[in-house]
PDB file of N, CA and C in Angstrom:
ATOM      1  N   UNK A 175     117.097 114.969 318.331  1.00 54.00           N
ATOM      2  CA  UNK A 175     118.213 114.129 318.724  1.00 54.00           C
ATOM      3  C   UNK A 175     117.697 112.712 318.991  1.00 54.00           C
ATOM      4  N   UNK A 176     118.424 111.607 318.355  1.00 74.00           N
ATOM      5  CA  UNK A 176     117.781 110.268 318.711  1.00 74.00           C
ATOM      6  C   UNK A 176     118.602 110.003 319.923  1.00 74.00           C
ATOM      7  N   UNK A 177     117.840 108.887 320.444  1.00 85.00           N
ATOM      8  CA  UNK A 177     117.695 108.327 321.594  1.00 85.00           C
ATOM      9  C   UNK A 177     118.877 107.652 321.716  1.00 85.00           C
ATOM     10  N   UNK A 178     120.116 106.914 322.797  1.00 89.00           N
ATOM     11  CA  UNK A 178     120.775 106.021 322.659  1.00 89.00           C
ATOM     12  C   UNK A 178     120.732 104.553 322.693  1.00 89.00           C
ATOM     13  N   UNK A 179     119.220 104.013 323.171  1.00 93.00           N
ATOM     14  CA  UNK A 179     119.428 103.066 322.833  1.00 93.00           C
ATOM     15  C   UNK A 179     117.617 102.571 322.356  1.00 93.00           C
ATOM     16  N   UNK A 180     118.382 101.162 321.738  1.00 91.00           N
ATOM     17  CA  UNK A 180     117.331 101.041 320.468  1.00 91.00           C
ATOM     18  C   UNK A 180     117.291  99.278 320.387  1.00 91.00           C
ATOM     19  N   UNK A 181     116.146  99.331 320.005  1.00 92.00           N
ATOM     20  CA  UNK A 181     115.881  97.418 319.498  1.00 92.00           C
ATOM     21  C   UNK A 181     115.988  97.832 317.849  1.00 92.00           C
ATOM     22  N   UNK A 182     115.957  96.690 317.584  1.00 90.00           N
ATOM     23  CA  UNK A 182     116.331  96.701 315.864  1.00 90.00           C
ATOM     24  C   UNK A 182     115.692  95.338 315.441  1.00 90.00           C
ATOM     25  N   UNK A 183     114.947  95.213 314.882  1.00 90.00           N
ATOM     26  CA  UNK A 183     114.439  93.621 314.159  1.00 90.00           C
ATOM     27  C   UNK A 183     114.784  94.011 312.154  1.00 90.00           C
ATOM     28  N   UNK A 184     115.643  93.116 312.773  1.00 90.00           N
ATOM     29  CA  UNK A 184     116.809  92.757 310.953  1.00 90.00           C
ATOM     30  C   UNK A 184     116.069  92.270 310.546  1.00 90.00           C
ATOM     31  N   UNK A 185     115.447  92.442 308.964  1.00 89.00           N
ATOM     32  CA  UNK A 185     114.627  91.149 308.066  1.00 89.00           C
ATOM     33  C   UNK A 185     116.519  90.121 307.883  1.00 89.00           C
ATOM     34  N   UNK A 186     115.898  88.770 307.648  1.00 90.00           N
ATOM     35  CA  UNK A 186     117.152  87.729 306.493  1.00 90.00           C
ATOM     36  C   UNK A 186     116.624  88.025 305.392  1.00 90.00           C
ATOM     37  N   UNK A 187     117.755  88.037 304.824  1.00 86.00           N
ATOM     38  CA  UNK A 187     117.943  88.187 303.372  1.00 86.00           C
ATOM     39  C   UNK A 187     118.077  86.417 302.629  1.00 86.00           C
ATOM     40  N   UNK A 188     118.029  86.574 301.405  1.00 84.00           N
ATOM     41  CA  UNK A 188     117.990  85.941 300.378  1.00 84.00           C
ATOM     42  C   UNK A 188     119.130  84.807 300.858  1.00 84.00           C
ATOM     43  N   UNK A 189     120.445  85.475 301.054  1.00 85.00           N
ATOM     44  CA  UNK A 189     121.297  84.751 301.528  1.00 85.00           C
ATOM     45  C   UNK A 189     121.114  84.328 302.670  1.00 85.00           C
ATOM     46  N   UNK A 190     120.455  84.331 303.226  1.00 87.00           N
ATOM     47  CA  UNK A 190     120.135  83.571 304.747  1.00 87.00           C
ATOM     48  C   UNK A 190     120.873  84.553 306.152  1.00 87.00           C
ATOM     49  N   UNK A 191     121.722  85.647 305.388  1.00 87.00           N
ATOM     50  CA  UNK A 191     122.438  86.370 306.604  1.00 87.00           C
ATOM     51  C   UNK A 191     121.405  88.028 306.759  1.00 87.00           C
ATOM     52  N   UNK A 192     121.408  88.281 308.211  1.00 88.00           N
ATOM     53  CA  UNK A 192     121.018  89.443 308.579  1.00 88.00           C
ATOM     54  C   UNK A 192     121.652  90.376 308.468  1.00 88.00           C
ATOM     55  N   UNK A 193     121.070  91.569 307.340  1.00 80.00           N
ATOM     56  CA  UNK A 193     121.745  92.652 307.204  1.00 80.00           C
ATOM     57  C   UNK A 193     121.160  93.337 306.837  1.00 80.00           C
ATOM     58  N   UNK A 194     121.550  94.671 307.166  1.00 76.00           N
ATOM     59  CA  UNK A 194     120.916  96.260 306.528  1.00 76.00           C
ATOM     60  C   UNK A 194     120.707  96.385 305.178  1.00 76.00           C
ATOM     61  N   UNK A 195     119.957  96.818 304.531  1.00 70.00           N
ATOM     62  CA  UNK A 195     119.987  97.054 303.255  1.00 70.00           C
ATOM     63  C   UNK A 195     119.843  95.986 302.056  1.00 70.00           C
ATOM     64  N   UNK A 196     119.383  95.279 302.930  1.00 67.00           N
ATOM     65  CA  UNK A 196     119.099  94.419 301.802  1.00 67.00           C
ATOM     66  C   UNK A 196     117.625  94.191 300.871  1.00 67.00           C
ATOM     67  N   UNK A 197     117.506  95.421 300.877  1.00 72.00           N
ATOM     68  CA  UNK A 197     116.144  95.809 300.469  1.00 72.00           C
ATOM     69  C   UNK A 197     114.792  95.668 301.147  1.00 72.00           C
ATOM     70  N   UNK A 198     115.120  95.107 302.027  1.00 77.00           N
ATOM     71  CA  UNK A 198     113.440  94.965 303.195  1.00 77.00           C
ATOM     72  C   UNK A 198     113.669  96.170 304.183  1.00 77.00           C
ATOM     73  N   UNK A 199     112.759  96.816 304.346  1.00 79.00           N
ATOM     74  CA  UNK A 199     112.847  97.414 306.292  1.00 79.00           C
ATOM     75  C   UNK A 199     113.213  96.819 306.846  1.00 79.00           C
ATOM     76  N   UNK A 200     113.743  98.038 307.905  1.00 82.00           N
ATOM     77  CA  UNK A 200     114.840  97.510 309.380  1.00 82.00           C
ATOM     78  C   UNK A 200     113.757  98.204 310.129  1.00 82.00           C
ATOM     79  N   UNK A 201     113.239  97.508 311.448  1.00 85.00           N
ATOM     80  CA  UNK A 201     112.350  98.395 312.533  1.00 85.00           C
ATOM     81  C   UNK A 201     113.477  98.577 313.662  1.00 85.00           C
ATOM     82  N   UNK A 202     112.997  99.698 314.427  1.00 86.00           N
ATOM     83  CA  UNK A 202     114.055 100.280 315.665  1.00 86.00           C
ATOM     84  C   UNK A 202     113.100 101.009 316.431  1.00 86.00           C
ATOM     85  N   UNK A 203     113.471 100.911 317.769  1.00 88.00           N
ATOM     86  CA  UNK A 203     112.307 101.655 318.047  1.00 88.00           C
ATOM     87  C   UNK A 203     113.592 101.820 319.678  1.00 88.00           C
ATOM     88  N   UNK A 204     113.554 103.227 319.843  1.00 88.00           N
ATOM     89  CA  UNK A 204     114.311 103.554 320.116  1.00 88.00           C
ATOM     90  C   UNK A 204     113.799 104.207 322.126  1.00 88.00           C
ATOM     91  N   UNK A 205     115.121 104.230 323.012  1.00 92.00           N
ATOM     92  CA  UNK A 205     114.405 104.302 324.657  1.00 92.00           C
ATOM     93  C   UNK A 205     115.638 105.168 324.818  1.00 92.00           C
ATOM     94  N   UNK A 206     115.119 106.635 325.416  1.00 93.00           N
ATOM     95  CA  UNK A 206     116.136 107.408 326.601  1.00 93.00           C
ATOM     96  C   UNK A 206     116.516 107.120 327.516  1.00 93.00           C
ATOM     97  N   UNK A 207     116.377 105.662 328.385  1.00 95.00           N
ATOM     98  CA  UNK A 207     116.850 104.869 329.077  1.00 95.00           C
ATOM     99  C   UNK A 207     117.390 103.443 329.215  1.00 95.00           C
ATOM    100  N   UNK A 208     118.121 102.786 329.545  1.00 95.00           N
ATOM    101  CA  UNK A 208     118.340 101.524 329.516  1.00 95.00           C
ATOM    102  C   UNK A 208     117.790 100.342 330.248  1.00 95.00           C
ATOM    103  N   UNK A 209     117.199 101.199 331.162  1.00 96.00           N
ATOM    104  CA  UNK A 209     116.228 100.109 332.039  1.00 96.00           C
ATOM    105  C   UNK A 209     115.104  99.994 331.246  1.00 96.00           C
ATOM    106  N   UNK A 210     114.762 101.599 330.605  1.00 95.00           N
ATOM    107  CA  UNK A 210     113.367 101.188 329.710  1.00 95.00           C
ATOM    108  C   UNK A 210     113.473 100.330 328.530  1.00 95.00           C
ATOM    109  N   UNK A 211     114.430 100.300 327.963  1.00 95.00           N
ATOM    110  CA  UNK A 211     115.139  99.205 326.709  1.00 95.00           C
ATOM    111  C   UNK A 211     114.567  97.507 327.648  1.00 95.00           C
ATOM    112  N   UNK A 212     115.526  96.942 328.166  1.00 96.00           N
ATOM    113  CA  UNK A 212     115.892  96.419 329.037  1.00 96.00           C
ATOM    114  C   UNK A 212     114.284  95.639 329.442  1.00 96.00           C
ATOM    115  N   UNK A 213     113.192  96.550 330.190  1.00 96.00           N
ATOM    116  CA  UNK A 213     111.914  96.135 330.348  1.00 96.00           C
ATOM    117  C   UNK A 213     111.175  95.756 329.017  1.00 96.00           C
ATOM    118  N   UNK A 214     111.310  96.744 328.175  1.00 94.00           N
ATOM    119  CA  UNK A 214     110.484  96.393 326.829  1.00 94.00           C
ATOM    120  C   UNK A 214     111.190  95.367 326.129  1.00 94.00           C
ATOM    121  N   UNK A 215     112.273  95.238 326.222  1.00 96.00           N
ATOM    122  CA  UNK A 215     112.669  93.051 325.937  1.00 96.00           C
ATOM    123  C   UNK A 215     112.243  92.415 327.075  1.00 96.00           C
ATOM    124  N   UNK A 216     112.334  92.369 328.056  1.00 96.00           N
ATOM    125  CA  UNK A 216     111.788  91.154 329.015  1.00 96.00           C
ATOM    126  C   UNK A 216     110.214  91.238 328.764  1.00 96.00           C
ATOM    127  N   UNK A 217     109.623  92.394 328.809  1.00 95.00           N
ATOM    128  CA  UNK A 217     108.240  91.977 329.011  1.00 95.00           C
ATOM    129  C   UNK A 217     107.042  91.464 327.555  1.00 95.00           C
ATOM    130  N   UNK A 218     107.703  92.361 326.072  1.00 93.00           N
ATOM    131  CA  UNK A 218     107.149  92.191 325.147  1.00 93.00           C
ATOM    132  C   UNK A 218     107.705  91.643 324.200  1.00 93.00           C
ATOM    133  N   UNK A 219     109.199  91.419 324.594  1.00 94.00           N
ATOM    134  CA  UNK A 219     109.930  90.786 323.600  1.00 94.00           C
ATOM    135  C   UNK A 219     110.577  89.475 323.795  1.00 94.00           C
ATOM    136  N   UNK A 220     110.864  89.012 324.602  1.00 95.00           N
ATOM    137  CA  UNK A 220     111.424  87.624 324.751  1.00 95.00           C
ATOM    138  C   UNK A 220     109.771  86.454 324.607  1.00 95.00           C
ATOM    139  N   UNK A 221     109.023  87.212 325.655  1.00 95.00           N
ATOM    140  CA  UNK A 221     107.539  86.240 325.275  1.00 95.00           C
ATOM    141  C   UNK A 221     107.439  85.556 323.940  1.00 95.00           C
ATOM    142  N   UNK A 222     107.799  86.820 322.968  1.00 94.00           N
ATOM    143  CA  UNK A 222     107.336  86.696 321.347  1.00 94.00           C
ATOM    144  C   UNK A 222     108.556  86.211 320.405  1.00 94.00           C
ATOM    145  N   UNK A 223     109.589  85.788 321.008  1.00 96.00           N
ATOM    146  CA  UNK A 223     110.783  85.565 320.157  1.00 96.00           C
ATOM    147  C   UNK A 223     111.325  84.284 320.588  1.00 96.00           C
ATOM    148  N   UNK A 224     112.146  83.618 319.998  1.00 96.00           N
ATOM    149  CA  UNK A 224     113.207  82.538 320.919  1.00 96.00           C
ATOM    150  C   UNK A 224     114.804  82.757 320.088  1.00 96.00           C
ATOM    151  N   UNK A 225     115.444  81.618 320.606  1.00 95.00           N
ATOM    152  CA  UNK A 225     116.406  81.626 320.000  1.00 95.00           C
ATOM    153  C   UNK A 225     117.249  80.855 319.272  1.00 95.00           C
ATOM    154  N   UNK A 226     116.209  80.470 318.079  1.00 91.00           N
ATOM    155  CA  UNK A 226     116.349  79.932 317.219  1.00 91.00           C
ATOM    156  C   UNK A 226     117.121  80.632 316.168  1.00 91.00           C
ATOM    157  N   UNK A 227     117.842  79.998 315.136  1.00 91.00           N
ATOM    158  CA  UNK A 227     118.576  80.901 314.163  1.00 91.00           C
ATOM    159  C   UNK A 227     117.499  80.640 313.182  1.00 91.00           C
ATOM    160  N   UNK A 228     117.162  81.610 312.073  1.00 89.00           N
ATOM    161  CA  UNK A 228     116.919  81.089 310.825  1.00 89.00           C
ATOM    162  C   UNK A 228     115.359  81.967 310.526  1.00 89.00           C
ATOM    163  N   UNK A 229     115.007  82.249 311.397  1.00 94.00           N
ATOM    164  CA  UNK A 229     113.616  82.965 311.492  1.00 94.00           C
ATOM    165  C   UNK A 229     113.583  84.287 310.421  1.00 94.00           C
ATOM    166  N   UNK A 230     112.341  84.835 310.393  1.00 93.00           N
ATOM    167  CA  UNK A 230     112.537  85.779 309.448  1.00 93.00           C
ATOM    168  C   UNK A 230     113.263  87.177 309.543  1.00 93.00           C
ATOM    169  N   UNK A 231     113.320  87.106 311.090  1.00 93.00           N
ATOM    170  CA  UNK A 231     113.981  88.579 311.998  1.00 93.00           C
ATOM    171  C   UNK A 231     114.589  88.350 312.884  1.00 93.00           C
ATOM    172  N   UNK A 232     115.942  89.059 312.934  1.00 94.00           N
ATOM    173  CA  UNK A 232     116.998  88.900 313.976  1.00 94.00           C
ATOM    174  C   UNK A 232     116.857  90.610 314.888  1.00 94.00           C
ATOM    175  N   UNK A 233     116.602  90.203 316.270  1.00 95.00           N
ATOM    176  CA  UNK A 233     116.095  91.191 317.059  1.00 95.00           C
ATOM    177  C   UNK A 233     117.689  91.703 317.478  1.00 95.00           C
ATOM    178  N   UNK A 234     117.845  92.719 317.708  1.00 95.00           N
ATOM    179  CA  UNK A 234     118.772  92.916 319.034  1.00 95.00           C
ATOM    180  C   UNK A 234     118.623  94.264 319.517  1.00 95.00           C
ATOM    181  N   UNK A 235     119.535  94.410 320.801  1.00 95.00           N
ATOM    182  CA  UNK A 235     119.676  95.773 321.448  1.00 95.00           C
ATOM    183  C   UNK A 235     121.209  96.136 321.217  1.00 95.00           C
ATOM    184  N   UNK A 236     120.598  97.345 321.136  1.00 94.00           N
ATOM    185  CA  UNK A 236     122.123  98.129 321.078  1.00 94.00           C
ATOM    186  C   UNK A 236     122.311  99.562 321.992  1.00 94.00           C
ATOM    187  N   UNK A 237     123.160  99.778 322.044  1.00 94.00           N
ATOM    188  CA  UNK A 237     123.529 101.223 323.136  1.00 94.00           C
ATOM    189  C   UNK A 237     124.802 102.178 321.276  1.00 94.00           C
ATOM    190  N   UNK A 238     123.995 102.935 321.598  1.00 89.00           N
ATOM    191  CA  UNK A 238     125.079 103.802 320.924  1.00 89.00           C
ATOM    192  C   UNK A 238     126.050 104.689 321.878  1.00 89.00           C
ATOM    193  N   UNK A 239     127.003 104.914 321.338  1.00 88.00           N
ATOM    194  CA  UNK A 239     128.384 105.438 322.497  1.00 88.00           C
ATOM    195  C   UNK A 239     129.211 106.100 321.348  1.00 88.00           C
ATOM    196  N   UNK A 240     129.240 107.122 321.431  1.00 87.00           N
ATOM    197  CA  UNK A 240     129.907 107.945 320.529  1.00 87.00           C
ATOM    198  C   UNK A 240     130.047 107.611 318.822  1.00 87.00           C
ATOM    199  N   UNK A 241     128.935 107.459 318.308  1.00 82.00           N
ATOM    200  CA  UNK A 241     128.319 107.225 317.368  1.00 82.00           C
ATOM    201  C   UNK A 241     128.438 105.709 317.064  1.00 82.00           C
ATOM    202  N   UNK A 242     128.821 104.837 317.401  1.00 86.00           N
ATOM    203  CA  UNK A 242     129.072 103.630 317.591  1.00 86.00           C
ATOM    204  C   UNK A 242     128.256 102.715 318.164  1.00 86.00           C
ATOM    205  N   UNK A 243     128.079 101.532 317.307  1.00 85.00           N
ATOM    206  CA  UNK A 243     126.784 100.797 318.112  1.00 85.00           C
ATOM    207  C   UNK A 243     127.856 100.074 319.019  1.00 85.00           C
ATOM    208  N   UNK A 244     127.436  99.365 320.123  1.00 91.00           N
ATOM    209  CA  UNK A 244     127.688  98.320 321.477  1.00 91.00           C
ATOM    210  C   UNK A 244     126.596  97.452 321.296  1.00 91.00           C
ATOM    211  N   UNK A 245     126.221  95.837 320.903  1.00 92.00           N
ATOM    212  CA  UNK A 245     125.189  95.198 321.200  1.00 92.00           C
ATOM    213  C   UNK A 245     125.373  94.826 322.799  1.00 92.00           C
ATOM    214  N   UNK A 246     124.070  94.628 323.385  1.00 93.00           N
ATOM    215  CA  UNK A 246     123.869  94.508 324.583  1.00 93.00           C
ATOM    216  C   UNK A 246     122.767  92.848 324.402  1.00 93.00           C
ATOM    217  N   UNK A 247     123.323  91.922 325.171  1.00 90.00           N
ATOM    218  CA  UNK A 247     122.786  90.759 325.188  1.00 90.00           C
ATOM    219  C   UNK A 247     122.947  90.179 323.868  1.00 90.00           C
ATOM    220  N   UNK A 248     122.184  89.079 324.043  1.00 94.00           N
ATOM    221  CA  UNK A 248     122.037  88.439 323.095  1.00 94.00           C
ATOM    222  C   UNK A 248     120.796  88.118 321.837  1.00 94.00           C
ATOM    223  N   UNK A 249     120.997  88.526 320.835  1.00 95.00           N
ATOM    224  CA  UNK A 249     120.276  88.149 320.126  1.00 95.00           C
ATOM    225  C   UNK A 249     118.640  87.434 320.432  1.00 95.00           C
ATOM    226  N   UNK A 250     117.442  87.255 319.264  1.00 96.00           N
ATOM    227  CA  UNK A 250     116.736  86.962 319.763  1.00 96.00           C
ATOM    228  C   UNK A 250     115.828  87.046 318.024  1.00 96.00           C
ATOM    229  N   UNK A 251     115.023  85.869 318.030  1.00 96.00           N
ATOM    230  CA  UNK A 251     114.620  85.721 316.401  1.00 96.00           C
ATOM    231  C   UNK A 251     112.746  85.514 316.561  1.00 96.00           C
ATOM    232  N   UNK A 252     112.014  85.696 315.151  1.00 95.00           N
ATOM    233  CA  UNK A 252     110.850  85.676 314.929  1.00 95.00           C
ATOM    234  C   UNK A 252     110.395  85.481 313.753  1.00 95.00           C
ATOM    235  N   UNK A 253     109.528  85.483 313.129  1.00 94.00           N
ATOM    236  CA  UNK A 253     108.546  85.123 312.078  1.00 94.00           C
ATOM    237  C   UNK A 253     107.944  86.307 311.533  1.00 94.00           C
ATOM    238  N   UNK A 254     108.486  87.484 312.527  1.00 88.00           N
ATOM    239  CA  UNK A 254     107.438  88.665 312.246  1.00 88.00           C
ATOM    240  C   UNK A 254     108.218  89.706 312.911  1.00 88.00           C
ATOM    241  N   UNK A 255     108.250  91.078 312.588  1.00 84.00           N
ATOM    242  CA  UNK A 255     109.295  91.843 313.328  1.00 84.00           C
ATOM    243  C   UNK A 255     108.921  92.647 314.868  1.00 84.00           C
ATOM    244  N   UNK A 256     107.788  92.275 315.485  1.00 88.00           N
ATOM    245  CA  UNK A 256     107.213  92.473 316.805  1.00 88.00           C
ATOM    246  C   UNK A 256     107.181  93.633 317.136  1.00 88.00           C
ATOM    247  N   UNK A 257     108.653  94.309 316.663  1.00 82.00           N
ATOM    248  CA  UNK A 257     107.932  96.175 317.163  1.00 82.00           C
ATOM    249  C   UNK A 257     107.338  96.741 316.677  1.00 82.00           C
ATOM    250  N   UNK A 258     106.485  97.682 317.235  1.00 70.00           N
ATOM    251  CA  UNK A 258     105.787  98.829 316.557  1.00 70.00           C
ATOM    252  C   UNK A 258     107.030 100.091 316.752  1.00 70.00           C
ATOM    253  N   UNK A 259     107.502 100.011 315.685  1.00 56.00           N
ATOM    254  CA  UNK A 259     108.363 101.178 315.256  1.00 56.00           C
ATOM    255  C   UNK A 259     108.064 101.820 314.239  1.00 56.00           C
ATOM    256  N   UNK A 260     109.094 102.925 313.965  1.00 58.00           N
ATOM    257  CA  UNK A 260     109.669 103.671 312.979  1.00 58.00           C
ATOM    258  C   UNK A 260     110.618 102.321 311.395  1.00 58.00           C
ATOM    259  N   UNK A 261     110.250 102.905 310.407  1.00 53.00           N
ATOM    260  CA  UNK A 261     110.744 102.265 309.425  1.00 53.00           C
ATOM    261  C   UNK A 261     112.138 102.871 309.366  1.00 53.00           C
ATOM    262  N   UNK A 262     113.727 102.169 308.981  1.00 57.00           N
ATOM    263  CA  UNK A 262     114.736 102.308 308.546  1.00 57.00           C
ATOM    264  C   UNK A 262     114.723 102.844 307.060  1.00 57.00           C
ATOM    265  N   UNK A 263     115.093 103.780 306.394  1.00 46.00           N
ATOM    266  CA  UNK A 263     114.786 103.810 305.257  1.00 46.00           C
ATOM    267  C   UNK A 263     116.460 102.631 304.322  1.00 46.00           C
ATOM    268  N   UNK A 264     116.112 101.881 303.644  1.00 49.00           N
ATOM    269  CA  UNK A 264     116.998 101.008 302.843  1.00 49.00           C
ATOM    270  C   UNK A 264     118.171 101.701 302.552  1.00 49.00           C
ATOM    271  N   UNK A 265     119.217 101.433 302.305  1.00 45.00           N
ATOM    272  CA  UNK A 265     120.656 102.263 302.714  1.00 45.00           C
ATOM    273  C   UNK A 265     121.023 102.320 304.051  1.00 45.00           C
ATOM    274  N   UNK A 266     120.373 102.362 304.951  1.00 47.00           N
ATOM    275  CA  UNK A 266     121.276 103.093 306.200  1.00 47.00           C
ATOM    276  C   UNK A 266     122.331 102.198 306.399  1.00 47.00           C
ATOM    277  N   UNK A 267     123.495 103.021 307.139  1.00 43.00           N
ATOM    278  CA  UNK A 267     124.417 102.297 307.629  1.00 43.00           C
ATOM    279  C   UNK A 267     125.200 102.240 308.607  1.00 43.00           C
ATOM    280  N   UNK A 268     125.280 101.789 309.277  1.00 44.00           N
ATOM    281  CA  UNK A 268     126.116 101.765 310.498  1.00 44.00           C
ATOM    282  C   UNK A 268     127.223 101.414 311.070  1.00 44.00           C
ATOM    283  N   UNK A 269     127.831 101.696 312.026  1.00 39.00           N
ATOM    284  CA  UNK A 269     129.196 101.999 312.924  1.00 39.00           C
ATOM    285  C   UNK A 269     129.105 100.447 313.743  1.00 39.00           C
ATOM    286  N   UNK A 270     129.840  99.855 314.061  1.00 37.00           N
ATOM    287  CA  UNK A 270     129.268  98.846 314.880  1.00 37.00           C
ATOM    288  C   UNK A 270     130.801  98.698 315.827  1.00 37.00           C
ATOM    289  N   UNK A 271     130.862  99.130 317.226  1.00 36.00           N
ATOM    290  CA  UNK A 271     131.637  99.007 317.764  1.00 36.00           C
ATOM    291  C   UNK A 271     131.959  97.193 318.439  1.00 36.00           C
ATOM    292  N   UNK A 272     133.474  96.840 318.186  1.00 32.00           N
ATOM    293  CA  UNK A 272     133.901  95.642 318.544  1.00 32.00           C
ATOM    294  C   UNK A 272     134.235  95.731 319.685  1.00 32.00           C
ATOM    295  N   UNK A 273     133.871  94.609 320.543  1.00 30.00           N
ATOM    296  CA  UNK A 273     135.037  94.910 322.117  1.00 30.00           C
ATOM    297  C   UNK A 273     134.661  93.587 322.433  1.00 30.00           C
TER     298      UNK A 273
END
């Protein structure tokens, strides 16, 4: 069973917009808690990111909630995708809850 919540570093695409599947890996690296999410951006991830648009990777957090993503905060960009994760395999796709 995966975890509910997760960092995600998006490669940009060709077109300059962040998205799944656009033939590069997606990293995720996924926490059974939200405080542990939460610490592993303040302590290893904001250091290494800013928030600049345009970089090679668009970071974020998300909470899943009944199969549905929720982003939590705000965004956060890099040159390099900073987690040590699990690879996305190309295709995946996702639910992305609005509110």
């Amino acid at each position: 069973m995966s975890k509910p919540f997760r960092i995600y570093a998006v490669p940009r695409g060709a077109d300059n917009r962040y998205l799944f599947g656009n033939g590069q890996p997606v990293y995720v690296r996924e926490f059974a808690r939200r405080e542990s999410m939460f610490r592993h951006w303040q302590e290893r991830l904001l250091p290494a990111t800013c928030s600049t648009f345009g970089l090679k990777y668009k970071l974020s957090m998300v909470e899943i909630i009944d199969g549905k993503w929720e982003f939590v905060g705000d965004p956060r960009y890099a040159d390099s995708a900073v987690l040590r994760p699990r690879k996305i395999a190309d295709g995946f796709t996702m639910n992305v809850r609005v509110s």
